[in-house]
PDB file of C-alpha atoms and ligand atoms in Angstrom:
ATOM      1  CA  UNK P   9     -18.303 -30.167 -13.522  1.00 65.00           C
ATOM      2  CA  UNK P  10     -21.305 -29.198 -11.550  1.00 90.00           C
ATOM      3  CA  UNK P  11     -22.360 -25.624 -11.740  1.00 95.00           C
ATOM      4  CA  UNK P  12     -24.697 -25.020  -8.651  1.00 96.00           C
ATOM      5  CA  UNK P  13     -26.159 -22.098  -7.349  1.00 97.00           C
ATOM      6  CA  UNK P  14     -27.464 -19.992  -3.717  1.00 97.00           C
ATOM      7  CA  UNK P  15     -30.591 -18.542  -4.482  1.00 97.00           C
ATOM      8  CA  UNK P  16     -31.579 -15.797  -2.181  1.00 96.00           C
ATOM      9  CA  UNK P  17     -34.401 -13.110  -3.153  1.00 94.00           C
ATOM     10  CA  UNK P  18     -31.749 -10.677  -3.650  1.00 93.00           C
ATOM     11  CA  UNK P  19     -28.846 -12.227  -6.010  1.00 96.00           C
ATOM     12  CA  UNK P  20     -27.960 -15.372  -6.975  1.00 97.00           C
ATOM     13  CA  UNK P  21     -24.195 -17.038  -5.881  1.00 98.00           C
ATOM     14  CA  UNK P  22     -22.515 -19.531  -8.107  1.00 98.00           C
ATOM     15  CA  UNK P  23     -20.516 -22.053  -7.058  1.00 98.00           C
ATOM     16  CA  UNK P  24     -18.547 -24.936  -8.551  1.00 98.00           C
ATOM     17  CA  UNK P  25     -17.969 -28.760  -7.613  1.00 97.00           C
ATOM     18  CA  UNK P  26     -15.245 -30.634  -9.597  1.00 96.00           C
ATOM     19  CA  UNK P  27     -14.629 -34.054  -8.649  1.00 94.00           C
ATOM     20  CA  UNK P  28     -16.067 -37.121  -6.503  1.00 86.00           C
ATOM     21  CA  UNK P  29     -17.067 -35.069  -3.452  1.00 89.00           C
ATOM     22  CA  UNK P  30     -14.527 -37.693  -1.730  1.00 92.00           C
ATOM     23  CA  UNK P  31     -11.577 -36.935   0.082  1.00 94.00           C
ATOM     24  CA  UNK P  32      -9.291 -34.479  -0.376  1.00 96.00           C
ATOM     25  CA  UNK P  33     -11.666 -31.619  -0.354  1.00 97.00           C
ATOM     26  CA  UNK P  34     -10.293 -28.484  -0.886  1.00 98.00           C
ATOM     27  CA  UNK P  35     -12.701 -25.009  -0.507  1.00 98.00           C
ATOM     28  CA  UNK P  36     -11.628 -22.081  -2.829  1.00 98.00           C
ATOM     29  CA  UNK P  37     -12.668 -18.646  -2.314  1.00 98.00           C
ATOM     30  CA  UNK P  38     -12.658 -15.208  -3.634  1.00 98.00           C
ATOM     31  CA  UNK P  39     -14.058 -11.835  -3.582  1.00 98.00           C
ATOM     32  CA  UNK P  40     -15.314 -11.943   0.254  1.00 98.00           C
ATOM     33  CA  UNK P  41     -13.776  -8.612  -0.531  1.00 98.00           C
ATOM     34  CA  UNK P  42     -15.575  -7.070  -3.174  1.00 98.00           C
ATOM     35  CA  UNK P  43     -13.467  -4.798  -4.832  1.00 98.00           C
ATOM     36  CA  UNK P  44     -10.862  -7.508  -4.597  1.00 98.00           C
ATOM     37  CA  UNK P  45     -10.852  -8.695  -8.130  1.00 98.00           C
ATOM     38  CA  UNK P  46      -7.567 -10.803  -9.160  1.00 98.00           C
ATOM     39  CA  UNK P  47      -8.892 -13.972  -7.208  1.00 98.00           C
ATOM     40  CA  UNK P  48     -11.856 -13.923  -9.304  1.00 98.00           C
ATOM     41  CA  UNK P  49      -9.859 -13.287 -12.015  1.00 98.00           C
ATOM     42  CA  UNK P  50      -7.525 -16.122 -10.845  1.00 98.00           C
ATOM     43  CA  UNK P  51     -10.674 -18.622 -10.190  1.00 98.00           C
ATOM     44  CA  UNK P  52     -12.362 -18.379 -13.304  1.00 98.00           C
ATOM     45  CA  UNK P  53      -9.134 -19.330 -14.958  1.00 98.00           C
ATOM     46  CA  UNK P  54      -8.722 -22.399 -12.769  1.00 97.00           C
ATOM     47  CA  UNK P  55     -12.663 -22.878 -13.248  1.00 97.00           C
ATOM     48  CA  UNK P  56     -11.798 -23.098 -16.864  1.00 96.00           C
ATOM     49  CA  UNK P  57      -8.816 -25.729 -16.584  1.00 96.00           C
ATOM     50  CA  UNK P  58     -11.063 -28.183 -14.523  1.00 95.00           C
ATOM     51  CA  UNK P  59     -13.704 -28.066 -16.934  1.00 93.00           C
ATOM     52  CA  UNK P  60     -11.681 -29.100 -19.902  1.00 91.00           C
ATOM     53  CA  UNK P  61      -9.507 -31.225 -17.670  1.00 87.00           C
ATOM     54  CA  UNK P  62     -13.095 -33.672 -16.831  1.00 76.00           C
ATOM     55  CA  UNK P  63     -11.136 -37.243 -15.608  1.00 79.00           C
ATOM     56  CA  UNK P  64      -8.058 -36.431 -13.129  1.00 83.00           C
ATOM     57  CA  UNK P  65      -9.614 -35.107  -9.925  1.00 91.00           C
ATOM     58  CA  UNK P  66      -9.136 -37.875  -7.379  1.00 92.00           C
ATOM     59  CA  UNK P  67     -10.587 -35.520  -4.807  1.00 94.00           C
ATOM     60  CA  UNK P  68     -12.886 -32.580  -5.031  1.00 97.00           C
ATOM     61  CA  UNK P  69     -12.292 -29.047  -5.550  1.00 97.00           C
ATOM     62  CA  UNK P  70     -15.331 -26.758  -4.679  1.00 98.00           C
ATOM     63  CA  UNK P  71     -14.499 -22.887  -6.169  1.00 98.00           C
ATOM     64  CA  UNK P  72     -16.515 -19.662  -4.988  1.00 98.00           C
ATOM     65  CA  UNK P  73     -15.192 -17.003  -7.353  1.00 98.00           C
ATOM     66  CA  UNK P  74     -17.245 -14.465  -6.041  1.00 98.00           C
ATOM     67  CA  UNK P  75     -18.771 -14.496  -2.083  1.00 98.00           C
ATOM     68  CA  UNK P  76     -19.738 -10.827  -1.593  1.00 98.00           C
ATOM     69  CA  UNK P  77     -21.823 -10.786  -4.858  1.00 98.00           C
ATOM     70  CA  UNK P  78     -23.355  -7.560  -4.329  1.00 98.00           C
ATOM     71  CA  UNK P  79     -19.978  -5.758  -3.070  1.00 98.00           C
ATOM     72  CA  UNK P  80     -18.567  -6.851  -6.751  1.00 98.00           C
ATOM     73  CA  UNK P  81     -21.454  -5.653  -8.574  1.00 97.00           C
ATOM     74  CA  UNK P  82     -20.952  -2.320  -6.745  1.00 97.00           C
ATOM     75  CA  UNK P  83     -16.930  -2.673  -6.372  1.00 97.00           C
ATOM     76  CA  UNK P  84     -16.704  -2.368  -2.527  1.00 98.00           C
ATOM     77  CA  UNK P  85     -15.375  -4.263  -0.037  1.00 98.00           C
ATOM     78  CA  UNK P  86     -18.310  -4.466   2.464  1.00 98.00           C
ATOM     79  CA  UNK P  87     -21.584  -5.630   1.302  1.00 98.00           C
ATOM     80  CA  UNK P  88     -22.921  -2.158   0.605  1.00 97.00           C
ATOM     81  CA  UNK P  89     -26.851  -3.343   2.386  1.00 97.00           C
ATOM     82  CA  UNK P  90     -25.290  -3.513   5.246  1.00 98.00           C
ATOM     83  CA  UNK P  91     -21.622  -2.400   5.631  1.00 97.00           C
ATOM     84  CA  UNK P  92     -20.322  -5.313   7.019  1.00 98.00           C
ATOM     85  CA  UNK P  93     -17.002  -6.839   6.666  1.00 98.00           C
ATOM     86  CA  UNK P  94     -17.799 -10.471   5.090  1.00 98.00           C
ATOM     87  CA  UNK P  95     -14.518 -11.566   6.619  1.00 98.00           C
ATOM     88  CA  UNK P  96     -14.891 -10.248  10.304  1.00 98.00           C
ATOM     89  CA  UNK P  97     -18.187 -12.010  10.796  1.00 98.00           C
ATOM     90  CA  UNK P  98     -17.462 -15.990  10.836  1.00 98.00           C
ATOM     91  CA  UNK P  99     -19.084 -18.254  11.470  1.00 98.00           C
ATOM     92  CA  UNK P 100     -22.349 -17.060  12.641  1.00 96.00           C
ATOM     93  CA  UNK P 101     -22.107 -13.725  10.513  1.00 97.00           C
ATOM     94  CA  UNK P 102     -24.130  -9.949  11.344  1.00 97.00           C
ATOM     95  CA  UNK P 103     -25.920  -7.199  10.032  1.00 97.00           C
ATOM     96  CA  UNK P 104     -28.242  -8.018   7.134  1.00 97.00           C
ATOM     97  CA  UNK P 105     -29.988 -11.536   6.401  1.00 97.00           C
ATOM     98  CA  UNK P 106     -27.951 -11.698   3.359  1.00 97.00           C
ATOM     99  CA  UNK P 107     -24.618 -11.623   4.630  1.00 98.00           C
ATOM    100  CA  UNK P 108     -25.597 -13.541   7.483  1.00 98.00           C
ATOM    101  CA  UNK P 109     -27.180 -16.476   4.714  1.00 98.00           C
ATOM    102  CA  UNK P 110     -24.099 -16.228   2.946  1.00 98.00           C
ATOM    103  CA  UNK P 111     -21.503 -16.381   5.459  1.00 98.00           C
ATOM    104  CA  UNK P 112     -23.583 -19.605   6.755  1.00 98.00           C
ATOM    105  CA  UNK P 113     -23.394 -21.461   3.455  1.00 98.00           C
ATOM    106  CA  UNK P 114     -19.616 -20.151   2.944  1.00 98.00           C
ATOM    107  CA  UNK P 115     -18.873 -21.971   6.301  1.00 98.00           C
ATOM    108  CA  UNK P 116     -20.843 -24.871   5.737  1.00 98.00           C
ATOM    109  CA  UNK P 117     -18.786 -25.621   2.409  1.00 98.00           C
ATOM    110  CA  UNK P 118     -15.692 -24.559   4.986  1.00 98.00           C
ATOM    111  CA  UNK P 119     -16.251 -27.062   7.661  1.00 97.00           C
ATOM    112  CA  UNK P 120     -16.892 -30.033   5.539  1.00 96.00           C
ATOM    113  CA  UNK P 121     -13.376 -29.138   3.256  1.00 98.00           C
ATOM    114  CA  UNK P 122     -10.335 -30.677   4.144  1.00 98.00           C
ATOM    115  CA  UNK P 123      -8.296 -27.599   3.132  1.00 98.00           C
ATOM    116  CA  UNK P 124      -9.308 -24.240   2.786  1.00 98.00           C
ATOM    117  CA  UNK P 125      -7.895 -21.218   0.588  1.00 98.00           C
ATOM    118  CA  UNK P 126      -9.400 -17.949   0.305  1.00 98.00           C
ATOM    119  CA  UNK P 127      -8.357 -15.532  -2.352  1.00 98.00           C
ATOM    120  CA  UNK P 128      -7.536 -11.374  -1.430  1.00 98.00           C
ATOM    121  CA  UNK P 129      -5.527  -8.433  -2.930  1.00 98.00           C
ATOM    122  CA  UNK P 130      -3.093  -6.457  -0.689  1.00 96.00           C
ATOM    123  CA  UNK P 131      -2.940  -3.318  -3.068  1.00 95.00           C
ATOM    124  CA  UNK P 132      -2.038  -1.958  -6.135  1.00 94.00           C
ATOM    125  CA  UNK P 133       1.205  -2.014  -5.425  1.00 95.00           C
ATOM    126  CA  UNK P 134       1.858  -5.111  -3.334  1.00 97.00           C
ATOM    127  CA  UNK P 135       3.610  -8.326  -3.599  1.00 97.00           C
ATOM    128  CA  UNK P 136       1.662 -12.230  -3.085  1.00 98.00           C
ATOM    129  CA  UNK P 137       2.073 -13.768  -0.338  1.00 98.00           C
ATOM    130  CA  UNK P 138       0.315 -16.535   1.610  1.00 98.00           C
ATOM    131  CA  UNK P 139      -0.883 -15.021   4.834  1.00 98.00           C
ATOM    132  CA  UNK P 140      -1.228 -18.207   7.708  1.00 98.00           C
ATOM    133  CA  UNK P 141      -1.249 -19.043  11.499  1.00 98.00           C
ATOM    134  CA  UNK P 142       1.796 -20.761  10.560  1.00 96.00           C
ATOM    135  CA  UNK P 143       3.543 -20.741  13.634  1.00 96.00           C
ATOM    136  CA  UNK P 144       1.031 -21.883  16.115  1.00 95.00           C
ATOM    137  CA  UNK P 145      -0.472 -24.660  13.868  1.00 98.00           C
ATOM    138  CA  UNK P 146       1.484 -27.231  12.653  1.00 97.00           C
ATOM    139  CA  UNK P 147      -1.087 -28.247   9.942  1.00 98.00           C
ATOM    140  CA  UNK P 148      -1.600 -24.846   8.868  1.00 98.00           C
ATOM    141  CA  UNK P 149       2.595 -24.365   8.654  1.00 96.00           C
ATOM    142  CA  UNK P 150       2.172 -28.375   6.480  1.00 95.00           C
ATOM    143  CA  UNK P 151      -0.433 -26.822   4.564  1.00 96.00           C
ATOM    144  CA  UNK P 152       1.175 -23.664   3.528  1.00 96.00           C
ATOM    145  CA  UNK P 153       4.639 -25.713   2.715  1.00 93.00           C
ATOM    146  CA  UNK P 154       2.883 -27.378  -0.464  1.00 93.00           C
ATOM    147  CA  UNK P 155       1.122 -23.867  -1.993  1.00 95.00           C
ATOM    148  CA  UNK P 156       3.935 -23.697  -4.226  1.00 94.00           C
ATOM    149  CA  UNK P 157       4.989 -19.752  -3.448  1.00 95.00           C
ATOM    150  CA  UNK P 158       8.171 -18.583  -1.598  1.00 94.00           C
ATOM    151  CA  UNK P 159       6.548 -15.985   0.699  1.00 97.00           C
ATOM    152  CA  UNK P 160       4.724 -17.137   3.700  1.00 97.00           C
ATOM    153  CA  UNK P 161       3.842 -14.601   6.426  1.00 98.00           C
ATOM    154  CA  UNK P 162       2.103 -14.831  10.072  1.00 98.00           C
ATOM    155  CA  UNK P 163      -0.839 -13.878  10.476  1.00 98.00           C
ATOM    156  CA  UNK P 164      -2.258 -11.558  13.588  1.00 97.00           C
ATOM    157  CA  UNK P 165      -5.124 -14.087  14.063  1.00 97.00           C
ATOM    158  CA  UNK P 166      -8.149 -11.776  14.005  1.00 98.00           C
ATOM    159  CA  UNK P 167     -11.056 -13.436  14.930  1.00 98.00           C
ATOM    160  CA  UNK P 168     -14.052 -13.736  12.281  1.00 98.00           C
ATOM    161  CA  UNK P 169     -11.925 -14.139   9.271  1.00 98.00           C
ATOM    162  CA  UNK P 170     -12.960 -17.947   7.597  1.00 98.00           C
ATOM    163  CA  UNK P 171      -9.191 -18.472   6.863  1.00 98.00           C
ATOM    164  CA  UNK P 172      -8.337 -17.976  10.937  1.00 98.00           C
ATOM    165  CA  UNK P 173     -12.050 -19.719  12.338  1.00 98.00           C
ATOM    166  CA  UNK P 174     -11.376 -22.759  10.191  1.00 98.00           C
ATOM    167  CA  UNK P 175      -7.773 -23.057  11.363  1.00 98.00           C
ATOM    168  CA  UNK P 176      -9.182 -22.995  15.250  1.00 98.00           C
ATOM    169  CA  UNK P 177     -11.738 -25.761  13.887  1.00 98.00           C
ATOM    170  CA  UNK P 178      -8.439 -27.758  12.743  1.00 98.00           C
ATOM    171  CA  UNK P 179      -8.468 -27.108   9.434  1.00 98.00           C
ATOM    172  CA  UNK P 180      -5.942 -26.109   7.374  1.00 98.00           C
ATOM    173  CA  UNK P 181      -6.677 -22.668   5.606  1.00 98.00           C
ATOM    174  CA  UNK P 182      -4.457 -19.515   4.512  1.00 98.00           C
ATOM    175  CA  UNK P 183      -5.219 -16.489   2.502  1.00 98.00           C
ATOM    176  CA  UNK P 184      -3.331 -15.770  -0.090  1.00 98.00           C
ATOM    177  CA  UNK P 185      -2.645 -12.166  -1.088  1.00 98.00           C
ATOM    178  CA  UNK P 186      -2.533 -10.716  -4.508  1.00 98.00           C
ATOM    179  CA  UNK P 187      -1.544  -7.626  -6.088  1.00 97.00           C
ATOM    180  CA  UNK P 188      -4.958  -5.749  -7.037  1.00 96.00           C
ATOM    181  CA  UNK P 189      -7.576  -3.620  -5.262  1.00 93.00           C
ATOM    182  CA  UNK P 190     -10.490  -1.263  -5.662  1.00 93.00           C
ATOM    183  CA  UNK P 191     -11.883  -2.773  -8.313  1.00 94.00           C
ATOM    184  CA  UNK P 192      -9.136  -3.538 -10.493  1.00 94.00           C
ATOM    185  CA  UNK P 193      -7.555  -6.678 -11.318  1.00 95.00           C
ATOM    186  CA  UNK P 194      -3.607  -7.739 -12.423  1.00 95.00           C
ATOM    187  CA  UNK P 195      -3.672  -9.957 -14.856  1.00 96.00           C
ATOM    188  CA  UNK P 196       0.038 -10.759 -14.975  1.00 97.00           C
ATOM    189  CA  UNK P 197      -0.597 -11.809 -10.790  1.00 97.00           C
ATOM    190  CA  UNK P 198      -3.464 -13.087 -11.835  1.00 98.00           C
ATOM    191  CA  UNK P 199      -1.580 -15.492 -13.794  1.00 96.00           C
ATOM    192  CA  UNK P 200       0.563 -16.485 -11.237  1.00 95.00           C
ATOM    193  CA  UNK P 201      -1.934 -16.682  -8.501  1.00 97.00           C
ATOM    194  CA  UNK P 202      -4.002 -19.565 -11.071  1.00 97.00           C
ATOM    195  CA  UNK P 203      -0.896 -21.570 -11.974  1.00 95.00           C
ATOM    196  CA  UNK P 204      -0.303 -21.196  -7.694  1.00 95.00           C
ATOM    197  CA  UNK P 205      -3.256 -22.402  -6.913  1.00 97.00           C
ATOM    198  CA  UNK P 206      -3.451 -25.052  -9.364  1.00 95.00           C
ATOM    199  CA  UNK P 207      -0.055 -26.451  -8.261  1.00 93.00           C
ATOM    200  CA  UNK P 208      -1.404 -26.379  -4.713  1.00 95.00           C
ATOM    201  CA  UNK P 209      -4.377 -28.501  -6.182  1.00 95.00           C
ATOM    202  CA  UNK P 210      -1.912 -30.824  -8.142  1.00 93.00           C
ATOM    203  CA  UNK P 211       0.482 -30.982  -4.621  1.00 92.00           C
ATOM    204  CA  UNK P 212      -3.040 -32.029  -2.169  1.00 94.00           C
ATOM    205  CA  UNK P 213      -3.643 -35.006  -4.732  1.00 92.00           C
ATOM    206  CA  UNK P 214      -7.205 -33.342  -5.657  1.00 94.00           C
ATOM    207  CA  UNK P 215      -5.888 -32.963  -9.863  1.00 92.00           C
ATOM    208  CA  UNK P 216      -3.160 -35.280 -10.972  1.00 87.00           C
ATOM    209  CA  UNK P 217      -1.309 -33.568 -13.884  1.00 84.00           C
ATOM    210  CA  UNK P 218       2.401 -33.909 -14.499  1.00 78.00           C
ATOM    211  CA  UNK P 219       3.123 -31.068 -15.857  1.00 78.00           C
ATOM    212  CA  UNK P 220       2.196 -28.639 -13.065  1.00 76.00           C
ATOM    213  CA  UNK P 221       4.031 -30.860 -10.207  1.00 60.00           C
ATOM    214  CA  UNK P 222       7.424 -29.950 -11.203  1.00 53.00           C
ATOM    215  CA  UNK P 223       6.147 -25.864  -9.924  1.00 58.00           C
ATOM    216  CA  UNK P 224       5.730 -27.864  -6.638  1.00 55.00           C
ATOM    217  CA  UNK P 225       9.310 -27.566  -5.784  1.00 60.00           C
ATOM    218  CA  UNK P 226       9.687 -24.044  -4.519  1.00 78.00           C
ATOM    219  CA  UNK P 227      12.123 -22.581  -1.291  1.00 86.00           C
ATOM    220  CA  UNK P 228       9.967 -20.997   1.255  1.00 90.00           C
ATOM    221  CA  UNK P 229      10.594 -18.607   3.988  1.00 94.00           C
ATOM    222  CA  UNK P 230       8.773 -17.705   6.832  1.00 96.00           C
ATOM    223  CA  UNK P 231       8.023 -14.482   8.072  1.00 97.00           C
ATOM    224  CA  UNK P 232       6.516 -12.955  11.384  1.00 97.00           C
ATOM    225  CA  UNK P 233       3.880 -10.462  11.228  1.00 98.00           C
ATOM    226  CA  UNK P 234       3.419  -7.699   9.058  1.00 98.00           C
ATOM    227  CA  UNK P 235       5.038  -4.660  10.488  1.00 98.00           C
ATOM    228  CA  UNK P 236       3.469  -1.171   8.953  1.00 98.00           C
ATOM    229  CA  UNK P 237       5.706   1.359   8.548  1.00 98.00           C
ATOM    230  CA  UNK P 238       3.869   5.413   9.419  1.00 97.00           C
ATOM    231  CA  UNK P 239       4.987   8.850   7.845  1.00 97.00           C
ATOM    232  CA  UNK P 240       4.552  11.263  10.376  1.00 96.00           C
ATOM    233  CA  UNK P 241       3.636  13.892   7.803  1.00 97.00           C
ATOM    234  CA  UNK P 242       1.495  13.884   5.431  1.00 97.00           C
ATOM    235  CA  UNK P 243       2.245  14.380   1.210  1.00 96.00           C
ATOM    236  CA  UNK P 244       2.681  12.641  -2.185  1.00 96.00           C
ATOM    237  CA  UNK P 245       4.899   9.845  -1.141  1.00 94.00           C
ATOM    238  CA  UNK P 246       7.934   9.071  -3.286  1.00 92.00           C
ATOM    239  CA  UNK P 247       8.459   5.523  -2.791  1.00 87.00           C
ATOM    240  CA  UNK P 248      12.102   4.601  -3.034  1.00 88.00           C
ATOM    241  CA  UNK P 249      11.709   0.544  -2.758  1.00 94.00           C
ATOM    242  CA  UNK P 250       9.888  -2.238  -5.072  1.00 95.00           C
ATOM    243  CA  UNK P 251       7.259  -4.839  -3.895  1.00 97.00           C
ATOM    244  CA  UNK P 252       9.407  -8.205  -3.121  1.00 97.00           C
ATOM    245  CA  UNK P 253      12.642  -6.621  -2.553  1.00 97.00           C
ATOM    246  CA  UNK P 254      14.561  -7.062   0.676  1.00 97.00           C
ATOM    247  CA  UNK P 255      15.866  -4.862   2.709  1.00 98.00           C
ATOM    248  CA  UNK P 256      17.595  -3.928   6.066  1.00 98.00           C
ATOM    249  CA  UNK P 257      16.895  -2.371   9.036  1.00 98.00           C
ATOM    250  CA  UNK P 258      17.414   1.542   8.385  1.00 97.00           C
ATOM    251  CA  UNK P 259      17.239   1.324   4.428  1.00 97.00           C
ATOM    252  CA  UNK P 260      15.247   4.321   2.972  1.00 97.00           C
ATOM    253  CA  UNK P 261      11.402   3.156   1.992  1.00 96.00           C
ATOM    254  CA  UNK P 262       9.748   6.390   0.566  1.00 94.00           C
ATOM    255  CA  UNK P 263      10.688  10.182   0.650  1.00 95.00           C
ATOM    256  CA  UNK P 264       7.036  11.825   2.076  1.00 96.00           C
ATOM    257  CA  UNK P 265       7.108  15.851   1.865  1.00 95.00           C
ATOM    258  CA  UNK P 266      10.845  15.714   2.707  1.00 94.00           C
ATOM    259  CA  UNK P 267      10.798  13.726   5.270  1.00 95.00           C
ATOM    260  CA  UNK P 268      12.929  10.231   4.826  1.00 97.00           C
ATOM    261  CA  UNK P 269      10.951   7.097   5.869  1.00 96.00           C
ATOM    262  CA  UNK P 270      13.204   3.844   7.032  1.00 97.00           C
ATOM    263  CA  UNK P 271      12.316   0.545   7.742  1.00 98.00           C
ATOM    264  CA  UNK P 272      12.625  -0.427  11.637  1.00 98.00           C
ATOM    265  CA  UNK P 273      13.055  -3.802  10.481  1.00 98.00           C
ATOM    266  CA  UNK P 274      14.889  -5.849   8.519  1.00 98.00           C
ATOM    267  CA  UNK P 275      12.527  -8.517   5.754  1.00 98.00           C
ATOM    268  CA  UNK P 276      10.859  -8.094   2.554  1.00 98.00           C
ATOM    269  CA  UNK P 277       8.763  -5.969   1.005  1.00 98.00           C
ATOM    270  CA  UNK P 278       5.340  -6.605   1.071  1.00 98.00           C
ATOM    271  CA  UNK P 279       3.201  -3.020  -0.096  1.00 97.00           C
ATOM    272  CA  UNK P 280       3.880   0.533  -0.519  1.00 95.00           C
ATOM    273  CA  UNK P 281       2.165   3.519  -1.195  1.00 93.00           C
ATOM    274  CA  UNK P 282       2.313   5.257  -4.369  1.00 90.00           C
ATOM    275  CA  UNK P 283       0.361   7.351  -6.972  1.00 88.00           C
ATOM    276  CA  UNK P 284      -1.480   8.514  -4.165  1.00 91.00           C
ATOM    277  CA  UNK P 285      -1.708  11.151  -0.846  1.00 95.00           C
ATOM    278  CA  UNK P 286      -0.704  10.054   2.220  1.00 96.00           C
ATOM    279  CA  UNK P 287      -2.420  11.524   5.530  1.00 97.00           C
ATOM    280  CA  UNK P 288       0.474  11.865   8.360  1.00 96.00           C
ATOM    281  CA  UNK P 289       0.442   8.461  11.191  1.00 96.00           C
ATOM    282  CA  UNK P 290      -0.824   6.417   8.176  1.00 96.00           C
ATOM    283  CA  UNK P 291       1.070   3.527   6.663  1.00 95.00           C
ATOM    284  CA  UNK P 292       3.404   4.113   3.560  1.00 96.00           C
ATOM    285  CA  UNK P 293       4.916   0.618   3.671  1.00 97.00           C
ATOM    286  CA  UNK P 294       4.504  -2.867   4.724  1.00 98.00           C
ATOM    287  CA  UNK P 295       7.358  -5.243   5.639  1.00 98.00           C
ATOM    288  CA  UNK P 296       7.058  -9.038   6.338  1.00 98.00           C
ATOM    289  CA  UNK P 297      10.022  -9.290   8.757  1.00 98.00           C
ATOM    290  CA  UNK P 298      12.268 -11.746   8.999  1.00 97.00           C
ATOM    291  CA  UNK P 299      11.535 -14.549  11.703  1.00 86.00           C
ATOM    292  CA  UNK P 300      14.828 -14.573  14.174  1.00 69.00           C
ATOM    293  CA  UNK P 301      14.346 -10.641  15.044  1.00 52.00           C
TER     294      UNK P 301
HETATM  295 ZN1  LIG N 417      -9.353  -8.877   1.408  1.00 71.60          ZN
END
């Protein structure tokens, strides 16, 4: 294990190298979101396996638990110097010298990795799923079919996001989405998200261990984009569906000030709102449709 560090005047990064620094290299990041805290959570507890684990890595993992260091110390998703969106801003990066210096290194680490996977929460109330250019990119679509988790959906391909400029460099990267969100962290997806992303290490030939490959064998579907479902009034919404369940097109999603809000598609469950107001032509729900629609 080599701990290793980016010192800037203002903070200090840590980063971890496990392994040879040969071939496969897989990049693993979190908290380019700040207040996106079940990666991290998720990291450190896969930090902690490789450590103990010393002999096994035939390749070489290299784990960021934390890129917007200042945005966790202050919970926000922006770097609060400079307000800018770590994840909008790759590879060159904007605003301040310190998001610019890290969003530099972050790609650096990027372009030299065989695989990328970057860590994010969807919500509070949300379910995980690995977010990819799967249907343009073959690699990507290979890539994604060994994370061992059944919920793959496509991603809109915004530019400036490290997942999305690494794919267009031809390398395979995907987010993967969490439950968890302003600040807060759940550890029982944080749980899942480690033994996840360890499988996915186990599955690339970076860690051999036999008792994670079995997880490898998990049924996938594919999904288009995320559609996001409006209320067209505003209230306390009553949500009427779970994260991860299916449903129809027309099924009831969440009661908002008496007005009934259905899905115009039919998929899964991704996010919806709840335990908090709603302001009218904002999204109450989130559905991954399915991909023949
Ligand atoms: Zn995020």
């Amino acid at each position: 294990m080599d701990l290793r560090f980016l010192d800037l005047p203002e903070l200090r990064l840590k980063y971890y190298v496990f392994g040879s620094g040969g071939s496969p290299r897989a990049l693993i990041t979190a908290a380019i979101h700040g207040d996106e805290v079940t990666g991290v959570f998720a990291a450190y507890k896969l930090i902690e396996y490789l450590r103990q684990k010393g002999s096994g890595i035939a390749g070489t993992a290299i784990i960021i638990p934390v890129v917007n260091v200042l945005g966790f110390n202050a919970r926000t998703r922006f770097n609060p110097v400079d307000y800018v969106d770590m994840n909008r801003v790759f590879p060159e990066g904007a605003g301040s010298a310190i998001t610019k210096k890290i969003v530099k290194f972050v790609w650096e680490l990027a372009s030299s990795s065989d695989y990328v996977l970057d860590l994010h929460c969807a919500g509070l109330n949300s379910y995980q799923y690995i977010l990819a250019l799967h249907k343009e990119f073959p690699k990507v679509r290979e890539f994604a079919n060994i994370i061992p988790w059944d919920t793959v959906v496509e991603s809109t391909g915004t530019r400036g996001q490290l997942f999305v400029e690494a794919t267009h460099r031809g390398i395979p990267a995907v987010i993967i989405e969490t439950r968890g969100g302003d600040g807060y962290y759940d550890r029982e997806w944080g749980e899942e998200l480690y033994r996840v992303t360890l499988g996915m290490l186990v599955n690339l030939g970076v860690v051999s261990d036999s008792s994670v490959s079995t997880y490898s064998k998990t049924e996938k579907t594919y999904y288009g984009k995320l559609v996001h479902v409006k209320t067209p009034v505003e209230g306390f919404p009553e949500f009427i569906v779970e994260p991860g369940a299916f449903v129809m097109k027309g099924d009831v999603l969440s009661q908002v000030s008496g007005e009934t809000i259905r899905s115009p598609v039919s998929g899964k469950v991704i996010r919806v709102e709840r335990n908090t107001f709603v302001f009218s032509d904002s999204s109450v729900a989130s559905i991954a449709p399915f991909e023949e629609q």
